[in-house]
Short mmCIF file of C-alpha atoms in Angstrom, two decimals:
data_model
loop_
_atom_site.label_atom_id
_atom_site.label_comp_id
_atom_site.label_asym_id
_atom_site.label_seq_id
_atom_site.Cartn_x
_atom_site.Cartn_y
_atom_site.Cartn_z
CA UNK A 1 0.01 -0.04 0.24
CA UNK A 2 1.48 3.33 -0.97
CA UNK A 3 1.09 6.58 0.84
CA UNK A 4 0.68 10.21 -0.94
CA UNK A 5 0.96 13.65 -0.53
CA UNK A 6 0.06 17.05 -2.82
CA UNK A 7 2.59 19.50 -3.30
CA UNK A 8 2.68 22.59 -5.23
CA UNK A 9 4.95 24.36 -7.45
CA UNK A 10 4.64 28.02 -8.20
CA UNK A 11 6.58 30.89 -10.20
CA UNK A 12 9.03 30.60 -12.94
CA UNK A 13 9.20 27.19 -12.12
CA UNK A 14 10.32 26.15 -15.95
CA UNK A 15 13.06 28.58 -16.88
CA UNK A 16 14.27 28.48 -13.32
CA UNK A 17 14.45 24.53 -13.78
CA UNK A 18 12.47 24.07 -10.30
CA UNK A 19 9.95 21.74 -12.03
CA UNK A 20 12.54 19.51 -13.62
CA UNK A 21 14.44 19.34 -10.47
CA UNK A 22 11.28 18.28 -8.68
CA UNK A 23 10.37 15.39 -10.76
CA UNK A 24 14.37 14.40 -10.79
CA UNK A 25 14.00 14.16 -6.59
CA UNK A 26 11.06 12.42 -6.86
CA UNK A 27 12.13 9.69 -9.28
CA UNK A 28 15.79 9.47 -7.63
CA UNK A 29 14.56 8.77 -4.22
CA UNK A 30 12.39 5.82 -5.60
CA UNK A 31 8.83 7.60 -5.27
CA UNK A 32 6.48 8.15 -8.17
CA UNK A 33 4.06 11.38 -9.22
CA UNK A 34 1.37 12.37 -11.24
CA UNK A 35 0.77 16.40 -12.38
CA UNK A 36 -2.58 16.81 -11.14
CA UNK A 37 -2.70 20.51 -12.17
CA UNK A 38 -0.37 22.62 -14.62
CA UNK A 39 -0.98 26.43 -15.58
CA UNK A 40 1.96 27.77 -17.57
CA UNK A 41 2.28 31.40 -17.50
CA UNK A 42 2.59 32.50 -21.12
CA UNK A 43 4.28 36.19 -20.83
CA UNK A 44 7.34 37.14 -18.71
CA UNK A 45 5.67 38.53 -15.97
CA UNK A 46 3.52 35.63 -15.59
CA UNK A 47 4.24 32.71 -13.23
CA UNK A 48 3.28 28.74 -13.67
CA UNK A 49 1.75 26.60 -11.19
CA UNK A 50 1.84 23.01 -10.90
CA UNK A 51 0.39 20.46 -8.32
CA UNK A 52 1.87 17.25 -7.99
CA UNK A 53 0.75 13.77 -6.19
CA UNK A 54 3.46 12.26 -5.11
CA UNK A 55 3.66 8.85 -4.03
CA UNK A 56 5.94 6.56 -1.99
CA UNK A 57 5.66 2.94 -0.42
CA UNK A 58 5.63 4.11 3.30
CA UNK A 59 5.51 7.49 5.30
CA UNK A 60 9.06 7.54 6.13
CA UNK A 61 10.15 7.49 2.63
CA UNK A 62 7.25 9.75 1.37
CA UNK A 63 8.46 12.28 4.18
CA UNK A 64 12.33 12.06 3.34
CA UNK A 65 11.00 12.84 -0.49
CA UNK A 66 8.87 15.71 0.75
CA UNK A 67 11.97 17.16 2.72
CA UNK A 68 14.03 17.38 -0.24
CA UNK A 69 11.25 18.93 -2.36
CA UNK A 70 10.78 21.43 0.31
CA UNK A 71 14.29 22.31 0.30
CA UNK A 72 13.92 22.99 -3.49
CA UNK A 73 10.68 25.02 -3.38
CA UNK A 74 7.92 22.85 -3.29
CA UNK A 75 5.59 23.22 -0.43
CA UNK A 76 2.28 21.01 0.51
CA UNK A 77 -0.95 22.10 -1.31
CA UNK A 78 -2.85 21.96 2.43
CA UNK A 79 -0.43 24.06 4.63
CA UNK A 80 -0.79 23.95 8.70
CA UNK A 81 0.54 25.70 11.35
CA UNK A 82 4.28 25.11 12.11
CA UNK A 83 4.85 23.11 15.14
CA UNK A 84 6.64 24.99 17.64
CA UNK A 85 8.43 23.42 20.58
CA UNK A 86 10.24 25.09 23.57
CA UNK A 87 13.87 24.76 23.61
CA UNK A 88 14.58 22.66 26.57
CA UNK A 89 17.89 24.39 27.93
CA UNK A 90 20.35 27.33 26.35
CA UNK A 91 22.14 26.24 23.42
CA UNK A 92 19.70 23.17 23.32
CA UNK A 93 17.21 22.53 20.28
CA UNK A 94 14.22 20.16 20.38
CA UNK A 95 14.99 17.07 18.61
CA UNK A 96 13.85 17.41 14.82
CA UNK A 97 14.24 21.05 14.61
CA UNK A 98 13.89 22.53 11.30
CA UNK A 99 17.58 23.49 10.02
CA UNK A 100 17.11 26.33 7.32
CA UNK A 101 18.23 26.89 3.79
CA UNK A 102 19.61 29.98 2.59
CA UNK A 103 16.33 30.78 0.75
CA UNK A 104 13.69 33.26 1.72
CA UNK A 105 11.39 31.18 3.94
CA UNK A 106 8.05 31.82 5.70
CA UNK A 107 6.59 30.01 8.92
CA UNK A 108 2.82 30.03 9.16
CA UNK A 109 1.61 30.76 12.45
CA UNK A 110 -2.22 31.15 13.30
CA UNK A 111 -3.22 30.86 9.75
CA UNK A 112 -0.95 33.45 8.70
CA UNK A 113 2.50 33.28 6.71
CA UNK A 114 5.26 35.24 8.52
CA UNK A 115 8.55 35.88 6.76
CA UNK A 116 11.66 34.77 8.49
CA UNK A 117 13.92 37.69 8.96
CA UNK A 118 17.92 37.21 8.68
CA UNK A 119 17.78 33.94 6.57
CA UNK A 120 20.80 32.07 6.71
CA UNK A 121 21.75 28.53 6.36
CA UNK A 122 22.03 25.78 9.36
CA UNK A 123 20.02 27.69 11.90
CA UNK A 124 17.06 27.28 13.93
CA UNK A 125 13.87 29.43 13.65
CA UNK A 126 12.52 31.29 16.62
CA UNK A 127 8.92 32.44 16.62
CA UNK A 128 7.82 35.07 19.37
CA UNK A 129 4.29 35.31 19.93
CA UNK A 130 2.14 38.34 20.39
CA UNK A 131 0.04 40.56 18.36
CA UNK A 132 2.75 41.02 16.03
CA UNK A 133 4.29 38.03 15.56
CA UNK A 134 8.06 37.38 14.65
CA UNK A 135 9.98 34.63 13.25
CA UNK A 136 13.87 34.87 12.83
CA UNK A 137 16.95 32.84 12.65
CA UNK A 138 19.43 32.03 15.39
CA UNK A 139 22.64 29.72 15.44
CA UNK A 140 22.64 26.95 17.64
CA UNK A 141 24.88 28.63 20.31
CA UNK A 142 22.86 31.80 20.53
CA UNK A 143 19.25 29.39 21.46
CA UNK A 144 18.06 30.18 24.77
CA UNK A 145 16.15 28.02 27.13
CA UNK A 146 12.40 28.46 26.42
CA UNK A 147 12.88 29.93 22.99
CA UNK A 148 9.77 28.83 20.66
CA UNK A 149 11.56 26.59 18.14
CA UNK A 150 10.11 25.37 14.78
CA UNK A 151 10.24 21.61 14.43
CA UNK A 152 9.45 19.14 11.74
CA UNK A 153 8.30 20.43 8.43
CA UNK A 154 5.07 21.61 8.66
CA UNK A 155 3.96 25.05 8.33
CA UNK A 156 7.25 26.27 6.23
CA UNK A 157 7.22 27.90 2.89
CA UNK A 158 10.65 28.12 0.81
CA UNK A 159 11.23 30.15 -1.97
CA UNK A 160 14.16 29.67 -3.88
CA UNK A 161 15.16 32.96 -6.05
CA UNK A 162 14.17 32.58 -9.77
CA UNK A 163 16.41 32.53 -12.89
CA UNK A 164 15.33 36.01 -14.26
CA UNK A 165 13.70 35.65 -17.89
CA UNK A 166 15.64 38.21 -19.58
CA UNK A 167 19.02 40.04 -19.14
CA UNK A 168 17.82 43.47 -18.41
CA UNK A 169 19.41 45.62 -15.94
CA UNK A 170 23.16 45.82 -14.71
CA UNK A 171 22.06 42.31 -12.69
CA UNK A 172 20.89 40.56 -15.49
CA UNK A 173 24.05 38.78 -16.50
CA UNK A 174 24.34 37.26 -12.86
CA UNK A 175 23.01 33.67 -13.31
CA UNK A 176 24.83 31.66 -11.21
CA UNK A 177 27.64 31.03 -13.84
CA UNK A 178 31.17 29.83 -13.82
CA UNK A 179 33.38 30.28 -16.49
CA UNK A 180 37.07 31.00 -17.49
CA UNK A 181 36.38 31.57 -21.22
CA UNK A 182 33.60 34.28 -21.32
CA UNK A 183 35.17 37.76 -22.04
CA UNK A 184 36.70 39.10 -18.85
CA UNK A 185 36.89 42.57 -19.54
CA UNK A 186 32.89 42.90 -20.60
CA UNK A 187 32.16 40.81 -17.66
CA UNK A 188 34.12 43.21 -15.19
CA UNK A 189 32.41 45.90 -16.93
CA UNK A 190 29.23 44.60 -15.91
CA UNK A 191 30.03 44.22 -12.57
CA UNK A 192 31.47 47.45 -11.97
CA UNK A 193 27.69 48.36 -13.70
CA UNK A 194 26.17 46.21 -10.70
CA UNK A 195 28.30 47.72 -7.89
CA UNK A 196 27.29 51.40 -9.51
CA UNK A 197 23.45 50.16 -9.35
CA UNK A 198 24.15 48.73 -5.68
CA UNK A 199 25.30 51.96 -4.64
CA UNK A 200 22.49 54.06 -6.64
CA UNK A 201 19.92 52.11 -4.85
CA UNK A 202 21.52 52.99 -1.33
CA UNK A 203 22.60 49.41 -1.25
CA UNK A 204 26.02 48.44 0.82
CA UNK A 205 29.11 46.41 -0.81
CA UNK A 206 31.06 44.07 1.06
CA UNK A 207 34.56 42.86 0.10
CA UNK A 208 36.03 39.55 1.35
CA UNK A 209 39.51 39.80 0.70
CA UNK A 210 42.50 37.42 0.60
CA UNK A 211 46.46 37.76 1.20
CA UNK A 212 46.83 36.90 -2.89
CA UNK A 213 45.09 40.33 -3.44
CA UNK A 214 47.86 42.16 -1.84
CA UNK A 215 50.84 39.82 -3.43
CA UNK A 216 49.29 40.30 -6.59
CA UNK A 217 49.94 44.10 -6.63
CA UNK A 218 46.20 45.13 -6.66
CA UNK A 219 46.39 46.75 -3.09
CA UNK A 220 46.18 50.40 -4.44
CA UNK A 221 43.30 49.88 -6.93
CA UNK A 222 41.40 48.34 -4.20
CA UNK A 223 42.57 50.81 -1.45
CA UNK A 224 41.37 53.48 -3.97
CA UNK A 225 37.81 51.68 -4.19
CA UNK A 226 37.60 52.08 -0.52
CA UNK A 227 38.62 55.76 -0.64
CA UNK A 228 35.96 56.60 -3.39
CA UNK A 229 33.27 55.04 -1.51
CA UNK A 230 32.52 51.58 -3.81
CA UNK A 231 33.06 49.14 -0.55
CA UNK A 232 31.41 49.64 2.63
CA UNK A 233 32.72 46.94 4.53
CA UNK A 234 35.54 44.69 4.43
CA UNK A 235 35.88 41.04 6.08
CA UNK A 236 39.34 39.27 5.71
CA UNK A 237 41.77 37.51 7.72
CA UNK A 238 44.92 38.57 9.86
CA UNK A 239 47.21 37.95 6.73
CA UNK A 240 45.33 40.05 4.44
CA UNK A 241 45.60 43.00 6.82
CA UNK A 242 49.64 42.10 7.57
CA UNK A 243 50.66 42.25 4.11
CA UNK A 244 48.69 45.40 3.47
CA UNK A 245 50.39 46.66 6.42
CA UNK A 246 53.78 45.50 5.52
CA UNK A 247 53.44 47.05 2.11
CA UNK A 248 53.15 50.38 3.44
CA UNK A 249 55.86 50.03 6.32
CA UNK A 250 58.82 48.09 4.16
CA UNK A 251 57.62 47.83 0.87
CA UNK A 252 56.79 44.28 0.44
CA UNK A 253 54.03 41.82 0.98
CA UNK A 254 55.31 38.43 2.46
CA UNK A 255 58.91 39.64 2.25
CA UNK A 256 58.57 40.32 -1.69
CA UNK A 257 58.67 43.38 -3.46
CA UNK A 258 55.19 43.71 -5.48
CA UNK A 259 56.70 45.79 -7.95
CA UNK A 260 60.12 44.31 -8.80
CA UNK A 261 59.41 40.90 -7.39
CA UNK A 262 62.73 40.82 -5.52
CA UNK A 263 63.16 39.33 -2.19
CA UNK A 264 65.22 42.07 -0.07
CA UNK A 265 67.41 41.15 2.64
CA UNK A 266 65.26 39.83 5.71
CA UNK A 267 62.07 40.39 3.75
CA UNK A 268 61.03 37.49 5.17
CA UNK A 269 61.07 38.84 8.64
CA UNK A 270 59.23 41.91 7.26
CA UNK A 271 55.47 40.23 8.11
CA UNK A 272 56.28 39.85 11.84
CA UNK A 273 58.01 43.06 12.24
CA UNK A 274 54.82 44.42 10.81
CA UNK A 275 52.94 42.55 13.41
CA UNK A 276 55.25 44.10 16.13
CA UNK A 277 55.15 47.50 15.13
CA UNK A 278 51.04 47.51 15.01
CA UNK A 279 51.16 46.05 18.63
CA UNK A 280 53.53 48.56 19.71
CA UNK A 281 50.93 51.11 18.32
CA UNK A 282 47.99 49.50 20.10
CA UNK A 283 46.21 48.69 16.83
CA UNK A 284 45.91 49.55 13.42
CA UNK A 285 43.73 52.79 13.94
CA UNK A 286 46.43 54.10 16.41
CA UNK A 287 48.82 53.22 14.05
CA UNK A 288 47.31 55.43 11.29
CA UNK A 289 46.14 57.97 13.57
CA UNK A 290 49.91 58.48 15.00
CA UNK A 291 51.18 58.65 11.11
CA UNK A 292 52.78 55.06 11.14
CA UNK A 293 50.62 53.80 8.43
CA UNK A 294 49.93 56.29 5.56
CA UNK A 295 48.39 53.79 2.68
CA UNK A 296 46.84 50.91 1.64
CA UNK A 297 43.58 49.52 2.12
CA UNK A 298 43.74 49.18 6.05
CA UNK A 299 44.69 53.02 5.92
CA UNK A 300 41.49 53.98 3.95
CA UNK A 301 39.19 52.03 5.51
CA UNK A 302 40.21 53.90 8.84
CA UNK A 303 40.26 57.03 7.40
CA UNK A 304 36.87 56.76 5.66
CA UNK A 305 35.29 55.02 8.65
CA UNK A 306 34.80 51.45 6.53
CA UNK A 307 34.43 49.18 9.32
CA UNK A 308 36.35 45.92 9.14
CA UNK A 309 36.09 42.71 10.62
CA UNK A 310 39.49 40.54 10.59
CA UNK A 311 38.84 36.80 11.78
CA UNK A 312 41.48 34.70 12.89
CA UNK A 313 42.70 31.29 12.40
CA UNK A 314 45.18 28.55 13.94
CA UNK A 315 47.79 29.28 11.21
CA UNK A 316 47.97 33.35 12.29
CA UNK A 317 51.38 34.93 13.63
CA UNK A 318 50.85 37.61 15.99
CA UNK A 319 47.97 37.75 15.50
CA UNK A 320 47.39 42.04 14.98
CA UNK A 321 45.52 43.26 17.90
CA UNK A 322 42.16 44.01 15.68
CA UNK A 323 42.20 40.47 14.67
CA UNK A 324 39.26 38.49 16.50
CA UNK A 325 40.59 35.18 17.79
CA UNK A 326 37.59 33.73 19.44
CA UNK A 327 35.94 31.74 16.50
CA UNK A 328 32.12 32.05 17.68
CA UNK A 329 32.93 36.07 18.29
CA UNK A 330 34.31 36.22 14.85
CA UNK A 331 31.29 34.52 13.42
CA UNK A 332 29.15 36.76 14.91
CA UNK A 333 30.87 39.83 13.71
CA UNK A 334 30.84 38.14 9.99
CA UNK A 335 27.27 37.37 10.18
CA UNK A 336 26.34 41.18 11.28
CA UNK A 337 28.26 42.35 8.24
CA UNK A 338 26.50 39.73 5.82
CA UNK A 339 23.47 40.56 6.91
CA UNK A 340 23.95 43.95 6.12
CA UNK A 341 25.42 43.76 2.53
CA UNK A 342 23.39 43.95 -0.87
CA UNK A 343 26.41 42.81 -2.84
CA UNK A 344 29.51 40.90 -1.99
CA UNK A 345 32.85 40.61 -3.93
CA UNK A 346 34.69 37.44 -2.87
CA UNK A 347 38.19 38.17 -4.01
CA UNK A 348 40.61 35.68 -4.26
CA UNK A 349 39.94 33.70 -0.89
CA UNK A 350 38.37 30.33 -0.30
CA UNK A 351 37.91 30.01 3.68
CA UNK A 352 36.70 33.50 4.57
CA UNK A 353 34.27 33.48 1.43
CA UNK A 354 32.84 29.98 2.45
CA UNK A 355 32.79 31.76 5.87
CA UNK A 356 30.85 34.85 4.62
CA UNK A 357 28.67 32.91 2.42
CA UNK A 358 27.30 30.65 4.97
CA UNK A 359 25.60 33.60 6.80
CA UNK A 360 24.24 35.15 3.33
CA UNK A 361 20.61 34.82 2.03
CA UNK A 362 20.40 33.45 -1.59
CA UNK A 363 19.21 36.60 -2.68
CA UNK A 364 22.38 38.46 -1.98
CA UNK A 365 24.29 39.58 -5.12
CA UNK A 366 27.68 37.46 -4.91
CA UNK A 367 30.72 37.85 -7.33
CA UNK A 368 33.45 35.55 -6.73
CA UNK A 369 37.20 35.67 -8.39
CA UNK A 370 39.48 33.31 -8.14
CA UNK A 371 42.28 31.90 -10.57
CA UNK A 372 41.12 28.19 -9.28
CA UNK A 373 37.97 27.12 -10.91
CA UNK A 374 37.43 24.76 -8.10
CA UNK A 375 37.45 27.60 -5.63
CA UNK A 376 34.49 29.56 -7.85
CA UNK A 377 32.40 26.26 -8.16
CA UNK A 378 32.49 25.41 -4.52
CA UNK A 379 31.53 29.25 -3.18
CA UNK A 380 28.58 29.34 -5.90
CA UNK A 381 27.54 25.90 -5.25
CA UNK A 382 25.56 27.41 -2.21
CA UNK A 383 22.65 27.86 -4.56
CA UNK A 384 22.64 31.55 -5.14
CA UNK A 385 20.72 32.51 -8.10
CA UNK A 386 21.75 35.98 -7.90
CA UNK A 387 25.81 35.06 -8.26
CA UNK A 388 28.68 35.28 -10.98
CA UNK A 389 31.98 33.49 -11.01
CA UNK A 390 34.90 34.36 -12.90
CA UNK A 391 38.14 32.25 -13.26
CA UNK A 392 40.64 34.73 -13.41
CA UNK A 393 43.98 36.43 -11.86
CA UNK A 394 42.61 38.57 -8.96
CA UNK A 395 45.82 41.01 -9.85
CA UNK A 396 44.07 41.41 -13.25
CA UNK A 397 40.50 41.92 -11.99
CA UNK A 398 40.86 44.52 -9.45
CA UNK A 399 42.47 47.13 -11.24
CA UNK A 400 40.18 46.45 -14.49
CA UNK A 401 37.32 46.91 -11.85
CA UNK A 402 38.55 50.00 -10.34
CA UNK A 403 39.55 51.80 -13.58
CA UNK A 404 35.85 51.06 -14.84
CA UNK A 405 34.25 52.43 -11.49
CA UNK A 406 36.38 55.50 -11.36
CA UNK A 407 35.92 56.28 -15.01
CA UNK A 408 32.16 56.33 -14.47
CA UNK A 409 32.48 58.34 -10.84
#
């Protein structure tokens, strides 16, 4: 005897691939389906609708299939209110709690759909009761005893962003593609247009930077973008800041002159000397205020009041006084930046980009640039439909981007 459940798909489900994905999920997991209703949108602005009857051999198999369908935007045809269970203790969630995706999510509460605030993946959803109920995400270590946590799959609606039907506007080219063959200069100019549009809309641009940006000689161009207001926030590691500051103090990055490519005598000690001098000054901002640091990305962040988060790792030398060495504290700081960002530039850093990417909703516009194709693919496989990847040298990308933006400014 089989069990069944009706599910619905709505939106641009054909050109976004949602319907094809749903069919594949059901068949791959050993179930079957029949299409009970299918209305096709006949114009660009019209959405489509499909209602499927999904069948499985038993309730456990059916629940697994429905769970996977739900993660891809399919929802039950007869939604009920979400199940809420109090957290039994601080940092303890109820068994079977709903673990979020990075897609826009809604919780059904007392017959109404409530949008979940601050959506990011792998969180719990907390609901606050009252005349104006709220639903929002919490990481597990922030859960407090008594928090009403959404459990199970009932009363939850997920809406993955849909691929646009045309390419109008500055963001029309951003459709999750990764390529080393598309015309690089043209794509960079499109990215510049997207940054311009973000700024014109009052949005914020977050740059996530790795040390390779300094090594490649792109430091001065990124500093100019910060100074001209095209970068509103910076997220990086201890190494990025150290090598940026080292370039100002000693003219080197990790001991190498980025212009002549020479390795000065004792150049291999410059990074640790730099850390020592910044510690002596009391931090990056005091070093800038005292005139010790007079150029570079960190200098422009301080002088232009651009907030930065330097998250530490077990590999760090020093570290700098500004580097956050507590992992949970660093995550919270990164999360706060990510929730404010409207566009994110991930510039040649896998680990920091993954950390920021885990905090982003799938609707945030993302540009990922790295010389390694595997890095770009891994980062964009988060599922964002508003993302583009470029496989190119960061030392080429940033100067062309700066030239394009500063010519238009």
